[in-house]
XYZ file of C-alpha atoms in Angstrom:
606
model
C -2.363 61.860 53.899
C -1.184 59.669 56.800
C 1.745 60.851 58.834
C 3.954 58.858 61.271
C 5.490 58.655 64.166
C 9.587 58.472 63.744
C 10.063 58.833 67.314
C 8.083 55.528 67.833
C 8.999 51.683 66.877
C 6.157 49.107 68.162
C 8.159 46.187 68.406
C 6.806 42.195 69.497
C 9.648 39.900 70.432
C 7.964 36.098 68.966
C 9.354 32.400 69.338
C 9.216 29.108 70.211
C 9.251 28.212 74.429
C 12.876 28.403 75.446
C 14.790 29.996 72.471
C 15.517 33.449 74.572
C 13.452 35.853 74.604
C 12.961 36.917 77.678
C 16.895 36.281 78.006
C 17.348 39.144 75.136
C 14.972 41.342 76.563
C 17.055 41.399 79.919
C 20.294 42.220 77.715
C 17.732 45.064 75.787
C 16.689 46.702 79.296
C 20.497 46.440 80.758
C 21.679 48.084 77.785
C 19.688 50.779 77.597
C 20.193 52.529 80.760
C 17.460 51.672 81.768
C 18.354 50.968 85.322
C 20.327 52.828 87.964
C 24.517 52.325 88.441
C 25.306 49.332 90.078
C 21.077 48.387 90.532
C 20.919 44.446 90.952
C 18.135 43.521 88.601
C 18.930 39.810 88.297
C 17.724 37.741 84.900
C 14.649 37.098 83.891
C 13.694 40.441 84.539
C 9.823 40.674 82.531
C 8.979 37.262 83.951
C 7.841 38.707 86.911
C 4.945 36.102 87.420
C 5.506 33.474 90.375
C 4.913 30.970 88.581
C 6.620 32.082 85.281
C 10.240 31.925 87.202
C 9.124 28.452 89.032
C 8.493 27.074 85.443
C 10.992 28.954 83.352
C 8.051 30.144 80.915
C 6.656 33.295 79.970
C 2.690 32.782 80.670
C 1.688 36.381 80.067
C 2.622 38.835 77.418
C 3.879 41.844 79.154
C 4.957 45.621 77.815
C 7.816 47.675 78.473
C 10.102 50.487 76.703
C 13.926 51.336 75.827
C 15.702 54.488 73.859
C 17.868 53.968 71.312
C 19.432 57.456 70.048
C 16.061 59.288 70.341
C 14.041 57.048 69.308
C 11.464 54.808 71.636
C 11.284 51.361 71.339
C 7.668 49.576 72.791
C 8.637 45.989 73.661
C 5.820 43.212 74.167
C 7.499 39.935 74.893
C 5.208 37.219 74.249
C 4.680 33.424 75.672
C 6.468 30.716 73.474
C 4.361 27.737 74.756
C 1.589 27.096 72.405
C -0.791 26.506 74.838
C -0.872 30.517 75.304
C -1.128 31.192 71.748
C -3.994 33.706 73.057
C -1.951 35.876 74.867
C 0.325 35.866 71.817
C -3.070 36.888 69.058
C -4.282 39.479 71.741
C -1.099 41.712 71.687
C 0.579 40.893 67.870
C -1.758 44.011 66.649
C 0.152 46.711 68.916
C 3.099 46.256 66.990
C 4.271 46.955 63.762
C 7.219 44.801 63.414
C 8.579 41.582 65.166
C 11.799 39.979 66.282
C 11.454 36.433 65.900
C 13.944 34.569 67.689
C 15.133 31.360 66.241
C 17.632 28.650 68.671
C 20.728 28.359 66.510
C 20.965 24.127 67.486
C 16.684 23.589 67.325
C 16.183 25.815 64.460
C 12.116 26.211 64.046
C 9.839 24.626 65.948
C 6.004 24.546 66.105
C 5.433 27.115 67.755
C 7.556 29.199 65.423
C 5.219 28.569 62.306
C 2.808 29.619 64.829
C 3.516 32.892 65.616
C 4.957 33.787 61.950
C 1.990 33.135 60.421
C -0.087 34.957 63.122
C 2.439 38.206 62.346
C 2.523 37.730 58.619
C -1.098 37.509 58.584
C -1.481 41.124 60.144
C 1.536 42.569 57.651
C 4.871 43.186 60.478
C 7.612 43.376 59.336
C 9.950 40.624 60.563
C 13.694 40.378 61.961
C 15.009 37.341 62.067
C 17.548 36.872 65.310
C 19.390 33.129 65.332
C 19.601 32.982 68.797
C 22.656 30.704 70.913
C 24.898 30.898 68.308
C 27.825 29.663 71.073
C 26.038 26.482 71.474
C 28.924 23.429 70.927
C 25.758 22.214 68.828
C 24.989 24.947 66.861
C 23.898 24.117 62.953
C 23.719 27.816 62.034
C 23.882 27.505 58.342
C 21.143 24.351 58.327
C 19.050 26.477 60.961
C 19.119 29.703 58.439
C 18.088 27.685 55.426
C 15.315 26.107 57.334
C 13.529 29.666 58.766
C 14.001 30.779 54.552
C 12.023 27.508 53.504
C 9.923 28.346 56.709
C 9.529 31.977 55.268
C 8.764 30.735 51.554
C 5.943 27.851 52.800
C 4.039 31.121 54.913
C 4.555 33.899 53.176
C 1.661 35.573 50.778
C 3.525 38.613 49.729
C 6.683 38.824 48.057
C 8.068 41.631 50.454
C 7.724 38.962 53.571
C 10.498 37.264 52.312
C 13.376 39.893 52.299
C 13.946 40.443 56.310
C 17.304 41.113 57.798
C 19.148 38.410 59.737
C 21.364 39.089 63.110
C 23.254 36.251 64.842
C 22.837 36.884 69.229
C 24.089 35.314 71.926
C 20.992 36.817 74.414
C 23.088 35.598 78.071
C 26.009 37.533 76.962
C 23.928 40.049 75.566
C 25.373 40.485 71.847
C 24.568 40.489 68.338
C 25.935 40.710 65.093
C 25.403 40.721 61.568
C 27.340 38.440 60.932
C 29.468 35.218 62.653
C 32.703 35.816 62.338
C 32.433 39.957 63.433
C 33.567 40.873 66.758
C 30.418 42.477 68.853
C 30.409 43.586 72.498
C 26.391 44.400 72.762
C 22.980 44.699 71.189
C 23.573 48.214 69.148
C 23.241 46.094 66.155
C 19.877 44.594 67.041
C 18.812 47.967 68.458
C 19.575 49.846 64.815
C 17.901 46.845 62.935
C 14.649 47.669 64.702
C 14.653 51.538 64.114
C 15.631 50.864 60.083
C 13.190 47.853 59.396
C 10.287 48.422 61.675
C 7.697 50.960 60.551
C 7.230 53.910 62.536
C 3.556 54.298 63.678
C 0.802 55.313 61.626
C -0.542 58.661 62.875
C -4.194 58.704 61.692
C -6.256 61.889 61.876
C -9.935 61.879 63.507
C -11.498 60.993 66.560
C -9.658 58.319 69.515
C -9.857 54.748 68.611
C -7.984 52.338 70.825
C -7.936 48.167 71.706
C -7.993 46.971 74.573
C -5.582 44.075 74.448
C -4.264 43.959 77.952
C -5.284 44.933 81.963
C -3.272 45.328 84.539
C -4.068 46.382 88.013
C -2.846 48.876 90.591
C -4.119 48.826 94.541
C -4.190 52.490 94.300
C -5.425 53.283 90.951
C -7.520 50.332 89.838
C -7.830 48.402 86.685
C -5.636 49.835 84.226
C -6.296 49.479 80.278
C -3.355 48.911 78.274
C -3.554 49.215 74.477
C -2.182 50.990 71.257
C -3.390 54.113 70.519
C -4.962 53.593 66.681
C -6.097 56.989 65.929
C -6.317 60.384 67.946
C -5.072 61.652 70.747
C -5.707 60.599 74.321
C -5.927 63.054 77.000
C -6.031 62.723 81.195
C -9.148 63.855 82.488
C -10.756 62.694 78.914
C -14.141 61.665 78.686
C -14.688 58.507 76.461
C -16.855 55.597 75.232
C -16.267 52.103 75.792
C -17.544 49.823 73.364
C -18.160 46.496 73.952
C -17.394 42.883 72.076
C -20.767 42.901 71.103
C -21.556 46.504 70.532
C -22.953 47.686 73.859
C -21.706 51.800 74.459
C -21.445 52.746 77.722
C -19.334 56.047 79.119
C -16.651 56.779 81.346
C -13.802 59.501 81.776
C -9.859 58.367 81.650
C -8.247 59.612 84.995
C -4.441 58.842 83.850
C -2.701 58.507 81.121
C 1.000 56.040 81.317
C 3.414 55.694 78.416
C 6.086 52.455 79.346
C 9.632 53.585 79.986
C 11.571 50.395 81.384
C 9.758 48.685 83.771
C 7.627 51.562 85.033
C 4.478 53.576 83.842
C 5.302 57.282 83.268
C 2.169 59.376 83.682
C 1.846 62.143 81.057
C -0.973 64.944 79.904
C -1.450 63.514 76.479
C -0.439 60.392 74.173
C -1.003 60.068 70.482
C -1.450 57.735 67.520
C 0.895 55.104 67.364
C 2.065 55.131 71.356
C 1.175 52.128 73.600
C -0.807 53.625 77.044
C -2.080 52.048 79.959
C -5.302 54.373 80.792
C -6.363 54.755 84.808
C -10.124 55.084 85.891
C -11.815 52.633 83.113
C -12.731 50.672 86.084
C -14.868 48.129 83.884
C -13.015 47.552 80.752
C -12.503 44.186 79.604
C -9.973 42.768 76.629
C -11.321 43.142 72.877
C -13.117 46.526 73.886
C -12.737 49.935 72.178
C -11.680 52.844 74.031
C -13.484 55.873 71.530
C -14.090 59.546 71.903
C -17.247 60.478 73.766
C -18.729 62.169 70.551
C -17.607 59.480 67.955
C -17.997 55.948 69.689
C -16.747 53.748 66.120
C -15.612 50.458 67.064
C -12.160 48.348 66.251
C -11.833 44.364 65.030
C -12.462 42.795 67.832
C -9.555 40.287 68.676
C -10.075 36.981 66.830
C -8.531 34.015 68.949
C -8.072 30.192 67.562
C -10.746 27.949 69.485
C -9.789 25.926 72.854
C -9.018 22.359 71.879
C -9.367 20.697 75.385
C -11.943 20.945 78.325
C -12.369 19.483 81.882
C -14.738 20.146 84.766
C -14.139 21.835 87.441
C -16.376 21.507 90.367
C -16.814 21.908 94.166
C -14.585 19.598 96.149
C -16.603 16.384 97.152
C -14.617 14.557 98.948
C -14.485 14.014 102.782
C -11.697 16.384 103.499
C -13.752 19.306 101.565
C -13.229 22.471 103.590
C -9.952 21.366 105.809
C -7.441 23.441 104.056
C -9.306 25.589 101.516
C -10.827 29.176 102.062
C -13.278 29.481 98.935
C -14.586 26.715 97.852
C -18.665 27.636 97.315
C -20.483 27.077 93.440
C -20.827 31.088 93.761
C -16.992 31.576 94.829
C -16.020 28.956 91.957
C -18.405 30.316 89.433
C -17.159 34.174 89.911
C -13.517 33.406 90.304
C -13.532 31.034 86.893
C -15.737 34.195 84.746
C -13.570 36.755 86.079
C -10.438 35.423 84.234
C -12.288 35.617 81.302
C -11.707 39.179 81.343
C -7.529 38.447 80.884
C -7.784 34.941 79.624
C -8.756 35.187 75.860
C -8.448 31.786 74.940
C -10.276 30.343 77.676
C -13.993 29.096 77.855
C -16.659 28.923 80.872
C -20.076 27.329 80.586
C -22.429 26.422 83.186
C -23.501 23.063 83.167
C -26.722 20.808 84.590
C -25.465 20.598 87.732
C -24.939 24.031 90.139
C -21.941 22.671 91.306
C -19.583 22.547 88.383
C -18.104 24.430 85.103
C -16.844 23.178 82.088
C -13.605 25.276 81.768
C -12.003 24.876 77.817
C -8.739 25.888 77.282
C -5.836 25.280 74.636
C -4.039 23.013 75.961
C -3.552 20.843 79.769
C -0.551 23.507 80.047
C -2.836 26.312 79.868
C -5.735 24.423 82.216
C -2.713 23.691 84.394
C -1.742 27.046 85.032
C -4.971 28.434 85.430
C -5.376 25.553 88.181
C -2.550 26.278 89.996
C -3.227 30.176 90.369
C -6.128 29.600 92.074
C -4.978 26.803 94.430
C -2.565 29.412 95.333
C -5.547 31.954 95.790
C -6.743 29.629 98.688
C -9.304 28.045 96.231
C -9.874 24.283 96.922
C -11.852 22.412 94.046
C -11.981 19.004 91.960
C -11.062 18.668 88.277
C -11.624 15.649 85.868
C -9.829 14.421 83.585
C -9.244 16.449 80.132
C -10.506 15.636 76.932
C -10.162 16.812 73.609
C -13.070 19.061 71.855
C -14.975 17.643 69.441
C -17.329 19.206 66.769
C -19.972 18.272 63.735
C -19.071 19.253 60.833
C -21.207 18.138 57.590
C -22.972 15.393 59.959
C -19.098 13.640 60.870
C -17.404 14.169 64.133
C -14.120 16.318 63.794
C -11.744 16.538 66.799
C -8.677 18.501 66.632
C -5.206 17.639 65.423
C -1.960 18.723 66.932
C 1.537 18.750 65.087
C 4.152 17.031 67.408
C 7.525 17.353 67.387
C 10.117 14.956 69.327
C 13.527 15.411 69.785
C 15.276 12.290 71.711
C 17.894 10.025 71.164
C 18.657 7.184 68.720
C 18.232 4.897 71.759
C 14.643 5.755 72.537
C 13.202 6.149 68.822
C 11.888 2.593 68.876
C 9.865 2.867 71.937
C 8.335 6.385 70.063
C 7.523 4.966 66.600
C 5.680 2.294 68.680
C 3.860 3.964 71.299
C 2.292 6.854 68.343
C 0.589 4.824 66.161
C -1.326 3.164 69.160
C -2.535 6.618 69.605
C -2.916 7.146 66.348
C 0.116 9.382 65.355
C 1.003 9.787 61.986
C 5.083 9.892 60.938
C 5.267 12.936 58.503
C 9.069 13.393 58.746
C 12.168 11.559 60.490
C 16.019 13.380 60.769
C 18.964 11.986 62.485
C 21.789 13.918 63.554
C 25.906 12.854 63.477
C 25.435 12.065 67.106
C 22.712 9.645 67.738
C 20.069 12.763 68.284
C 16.739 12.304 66.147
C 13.867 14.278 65.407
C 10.670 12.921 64.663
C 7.487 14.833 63.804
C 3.763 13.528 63.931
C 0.318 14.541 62.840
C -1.791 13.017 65.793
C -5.367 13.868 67.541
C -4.668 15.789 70.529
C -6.651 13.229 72.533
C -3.601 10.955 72.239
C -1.231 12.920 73.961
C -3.423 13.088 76.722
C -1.574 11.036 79.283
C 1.476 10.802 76.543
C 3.769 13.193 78.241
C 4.253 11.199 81.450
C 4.596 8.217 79.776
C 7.216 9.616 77.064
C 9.232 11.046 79.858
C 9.527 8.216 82.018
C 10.646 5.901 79.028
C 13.398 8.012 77.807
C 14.510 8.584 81.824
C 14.295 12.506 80.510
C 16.088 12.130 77.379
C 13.408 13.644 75.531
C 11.703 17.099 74.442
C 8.199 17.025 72.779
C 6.468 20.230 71.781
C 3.041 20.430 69.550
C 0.795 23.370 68.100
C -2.573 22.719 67.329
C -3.309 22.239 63.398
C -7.297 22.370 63.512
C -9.973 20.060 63.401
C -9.922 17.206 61.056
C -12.071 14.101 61.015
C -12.362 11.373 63.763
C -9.268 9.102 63.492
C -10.905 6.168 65.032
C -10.676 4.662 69.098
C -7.223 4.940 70.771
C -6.772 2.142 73.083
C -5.607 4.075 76.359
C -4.270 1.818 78.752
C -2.716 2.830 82.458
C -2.544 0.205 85.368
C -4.410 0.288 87.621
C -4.661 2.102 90.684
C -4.380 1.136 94.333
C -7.377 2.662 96.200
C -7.223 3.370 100.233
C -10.177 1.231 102.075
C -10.756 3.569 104.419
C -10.442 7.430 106.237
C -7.146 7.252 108.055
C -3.440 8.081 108.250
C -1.144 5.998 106.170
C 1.720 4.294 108.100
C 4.773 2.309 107.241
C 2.995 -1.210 107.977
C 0.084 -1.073 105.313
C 2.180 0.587 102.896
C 4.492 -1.501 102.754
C 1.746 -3.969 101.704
C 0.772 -1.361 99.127
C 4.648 -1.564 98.012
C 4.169 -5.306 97.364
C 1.324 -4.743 94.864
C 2.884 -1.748 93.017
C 4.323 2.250 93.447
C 2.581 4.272 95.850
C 1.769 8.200 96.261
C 1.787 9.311 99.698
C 4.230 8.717 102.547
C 3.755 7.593 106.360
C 1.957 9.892 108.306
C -0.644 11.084 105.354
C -4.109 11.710 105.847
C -6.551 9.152 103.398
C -9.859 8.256 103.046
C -11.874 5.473 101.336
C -11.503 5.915 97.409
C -8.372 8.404 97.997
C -5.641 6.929 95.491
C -2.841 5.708 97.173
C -0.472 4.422 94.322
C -0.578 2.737 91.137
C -1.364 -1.267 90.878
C 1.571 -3.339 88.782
C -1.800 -5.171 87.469
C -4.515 -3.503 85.258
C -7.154 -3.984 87.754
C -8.001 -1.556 91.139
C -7.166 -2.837 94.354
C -8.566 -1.395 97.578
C -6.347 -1.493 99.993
C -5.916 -0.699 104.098
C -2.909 1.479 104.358
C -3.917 2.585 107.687
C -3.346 -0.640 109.025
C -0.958 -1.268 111.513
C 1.063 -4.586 113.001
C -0.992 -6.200 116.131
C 1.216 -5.239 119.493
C 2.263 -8.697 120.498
C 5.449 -9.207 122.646
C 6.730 -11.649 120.278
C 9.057 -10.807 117.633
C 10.672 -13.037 115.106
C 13.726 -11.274 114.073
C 14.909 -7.480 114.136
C 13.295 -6.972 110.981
C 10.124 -6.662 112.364
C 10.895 -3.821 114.377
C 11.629 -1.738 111.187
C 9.818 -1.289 108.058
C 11.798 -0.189 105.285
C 9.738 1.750 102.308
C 11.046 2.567 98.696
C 10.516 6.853 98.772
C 6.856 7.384 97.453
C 6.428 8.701 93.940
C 4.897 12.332 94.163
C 3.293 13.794 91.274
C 3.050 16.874 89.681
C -0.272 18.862 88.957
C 0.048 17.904 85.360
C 1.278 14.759 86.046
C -1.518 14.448 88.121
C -3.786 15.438 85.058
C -1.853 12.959 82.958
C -2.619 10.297 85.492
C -6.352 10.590 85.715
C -8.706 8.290 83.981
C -12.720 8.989 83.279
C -14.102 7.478 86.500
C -11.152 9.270 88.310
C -10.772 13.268 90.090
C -7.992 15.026 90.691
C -9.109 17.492 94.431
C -6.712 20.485 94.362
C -6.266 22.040 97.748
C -3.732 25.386 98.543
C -1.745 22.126 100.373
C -2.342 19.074 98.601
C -3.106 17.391 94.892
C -5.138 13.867 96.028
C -6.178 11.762 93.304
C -9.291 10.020 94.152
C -12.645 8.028 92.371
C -15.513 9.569 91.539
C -17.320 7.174 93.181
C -16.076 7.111 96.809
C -18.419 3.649 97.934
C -16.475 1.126 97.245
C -19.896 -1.554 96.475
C -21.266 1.009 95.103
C -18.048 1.286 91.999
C -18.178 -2.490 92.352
C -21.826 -2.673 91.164
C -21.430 -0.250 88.000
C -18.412 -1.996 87.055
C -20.415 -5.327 86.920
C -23.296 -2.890 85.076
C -20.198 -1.778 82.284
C -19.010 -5.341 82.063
């Protein structure tokens, strides 16, 4: 007979990118004592990632623990950006229940089919929590109906569709049952968890536990973190690790943590059902089984949706490789890119022909992006090309993967959308618009035609405009996309820009880079109002003669350059083109840097 855990509730916390969850989780910690009297903790307490407050996104799912009248509440809060749907299929199987958090004006989104169906598919048990009820333009009612028709299209068991539903307003940290009922906190949301969640299964035998997240301490190590499936776990403990494929190797567990808040509290002992982070597994890796020493049995290994997109990423080759980078070697590449392998589930490495470069697949450019950026801010210096979409063979046809995309602009900018989507091969599957002027348009479309889209969709609707996708699997080839981009303006030769030659650039289009900035030959200076590439000599300056015409030779006056993101950077970047990341700099640049040399296999092409 299987006993459980009552003191225990293993909750995940699931939604869409920007609907509150890491907002409500703030309110949950606050509320729970969790902190000392008059402690400044700030918002946004769980993303504690650099680059997670920069952004405003939760990149990695993270743990932590509350009490609620005796009884302990596990937390994982979760990304909401599809692109890190991994870190989302690695954790879901700690808990046994899930809060998914709905935006009372957005209602579901993609990502919200998403991660439902990854929870439903694993049996928890679901809350539903309409989030930002106070919103002026809240649709409540319309929002509610939606997540049921959402519920009946996903669920495969008739008990998935009864799940309570609590109204929150996560910033000012309350909930309620129901709209029009006064509420001054969470209590509400707390009691819904300890009534509908399960309580751990306690199952008797040997230790079994998953490895679904590390963390890492300068003092103690790599720590494990999992959910303990069966057993007891012990400090001092020897055990087995099992590996993805089945290797057995042994080790003893120095520590043993539970979560209480923010912190780790080190105990003797943890049992079935608690989530641990173990000390002294020095080696372990994500998707292994922690076992006892005497019974090593294994667990499902995690099973994570495929990457859809892939670029290279290679030593830097251009002529500034070395100036402002610390690790830049094919070895310091090659064990810096396998090594988040070990955290990043989703992602791919593979060596390729050349020594030089990896072919790094991922889910999305987001979740290249990031990965990018974290190691530009390591002091790693490196050049990426352009992504593309993953293709396979299936049955002898070429299949390439699909995305769902959602828009949500204004009247004023639908026509340039229903335009610019078919070009890339979009399909319209459903068109709503709202009492004032907003509109919401979803797509099928091959994720090779967003590549690039986002820029362009942004700068059309001057920002008026929200687009989110989740991948829908592979489906056949839909045909060519005509991508088209002007073209770029290409500096001559190794220099420093200056006000004179660009503001020749200026005449023939936008540039990049301002007066003062280092270029060389086949560095990309700005983009060309034509479609062709024009090399051009921003280095150059006005001959010194003691003749002027007028005062407005004297000064130079330059429109402010146009500086681009890392992902617009990626956006930018066409097949012949490389994007070299640097700790200081993002230069777009050819492939080719000889400039009769890209002449010649352009004549070749033609």
């Amino acid at each position: 007979m299987t006993r459980t855990n009552e003191s225990i509730r293993n909750v995940a916390i699931i939604a869409h990118v920007d609907h509150g969850k890491t907002t409500l989780v703030d309110g949950m910690l606050k509320q729970s004592n969790v902190f000392r009297q008059h402690e400044d903790v700030g918002s946004l307490i769980m993303d504690s990632n650099e680059l997670e407050r920069e952004k405003g996104i939760t990149i990695l799912a993270k743990n932590t623990a509350v009490n609620y009248r005796g009884v302990k509440i596990n937390i994982i809060d979760t990304p909401g950006h599809a692109d890190f749907g991994g870190e989302v299929e690695r954790v879901l199987n700690m808990a046994d229940g899930c809060l998914l958090l709905i935006d009372a004006a957005e209602g579901p989104m993609p990502q919200t089919r998403f991660v439902l169906r990854k929870a439903m598919e694993i049996g928890l048990r679901p809350i539903v929590v309409i989030n930002k009820v106070d919103r002026p333009n809240a649709r409540v009612d319309l929002v509610l109906r939606q997540t049921q028709d959402l519920f009946l299209d996903l669920a495969t068991e008739s008990d998935q569709l009864e799940f309570p539903v609590l109204f929150s307003v996560a910033k000012q940290g309350v909930a309620m049952t129901h709209l029009d009922e006064p509420q001054t906190d969470l209590h509400l949301l707390f009691q819904a968890i300890v009534d509908t969640v399960p309580a751990p299964a306690i199952e008797e035998g040997p230790l079994q536990m998953l490895v679904t997240t590390l963390g890492y301490d300068s003092y103690q190590g790599r720590i494990a973190i999992g959910r303990i499936v069966r057993g007891a776990v012990e400090a001092g403990q020897n055990v087995s690790i099992i590996g993805r494929l089945g290797s057995v190797r042994q080790t003893k567990v120095v520590s043993v943590h539970t979560f209480a808040g923010l912190r780790q509290l080190p105990v003797d002992r943890a049992v079935a059902g608690e989530i641990v982070a173990l000390t002294g597994i020095e080696d372990a890796t994500i998707g292994e089984t922690v076992a006892a020493a005497e019974c090593p049995e294994p667990l499902p290994v995690i099973e994570v949706e495929e990457p859809t997109v892939r670029m290279t990423v290679g030593v830097n080759t251009s002529p500034f490789a070395g100036r402002e980078g610390t690790m830049g070697t094919s070895r310091q590449l090659r064990e810096r890119l396998y090594r988040e392998l070990q955290t990043n589930v989703a992602l791919r490495v593979d060596d390729m022909d050349r020594a030089d470069a990896f072919l790094v697949s991922g889910r999305g450019e987001l979740h290249l992006a990031i990965l990018i950026e974290t190691m530009r801010r390591e002091g790693y210096e490196f050049e990426v090309s352009r992504p593309e979409a993953i293709t396979h063979i299936v049955d002898g046809k070429v299949h390439e993967p699909f995305e769902h995309l959602v828009i949500d602009t204004t009247d004023d900018y639908m026509g340039f959308v229903t335009q610019a989507l078919p070009a890339r091969k979009g399909s319209m599957i459903d068109i709503v618009t709202g009492p004032k002027g907003d509109v919401r348009i979803e797509y099928t479309i091959p994720t090779r035609g967003l590549i690039g889209f986002r820029n362009e969709f942004l700068t059309a609707t001057r920002g008026n405009g929200v687009m989110n996708s989740i991948a829908l699997g592979y489906r056949p080839w839909a045909g060519d996309i005509s991508s088209y981009r002007m073209g770029a303006l290409v500096a001559l030769e190794e220099g420093t820009a200056v006000s004179y030659g660009l503001a020749n650039a200026q005449d023939r289009g936008t540039t990049f880079v301002e007066p003062g900035t280092p270029v060389y030959g086949a560095m990309i200076v700005g983009l060309n109002a034509r479609g062709d590439d024009i090399v051009i000599n921003v280095s150059k300056d006005k001959k010194k003669t003691n003749v002027r015409a007028s005062t407005s030779d004297i000064l130079v006056r330059l429109t402010p350059s146009v500086t681009l993101s890392l992902e617009q950077s990626l956006d930018f970047l066409q097949d012949d083109e490389l994007l070299e990341v640097t700790p200081q700099s993002l230069r777009l640049r050819k492939r080719v840097l000889s400039h009769e040399q890209r002449g010649r296999n352009k004549k070749r092409a033609g």
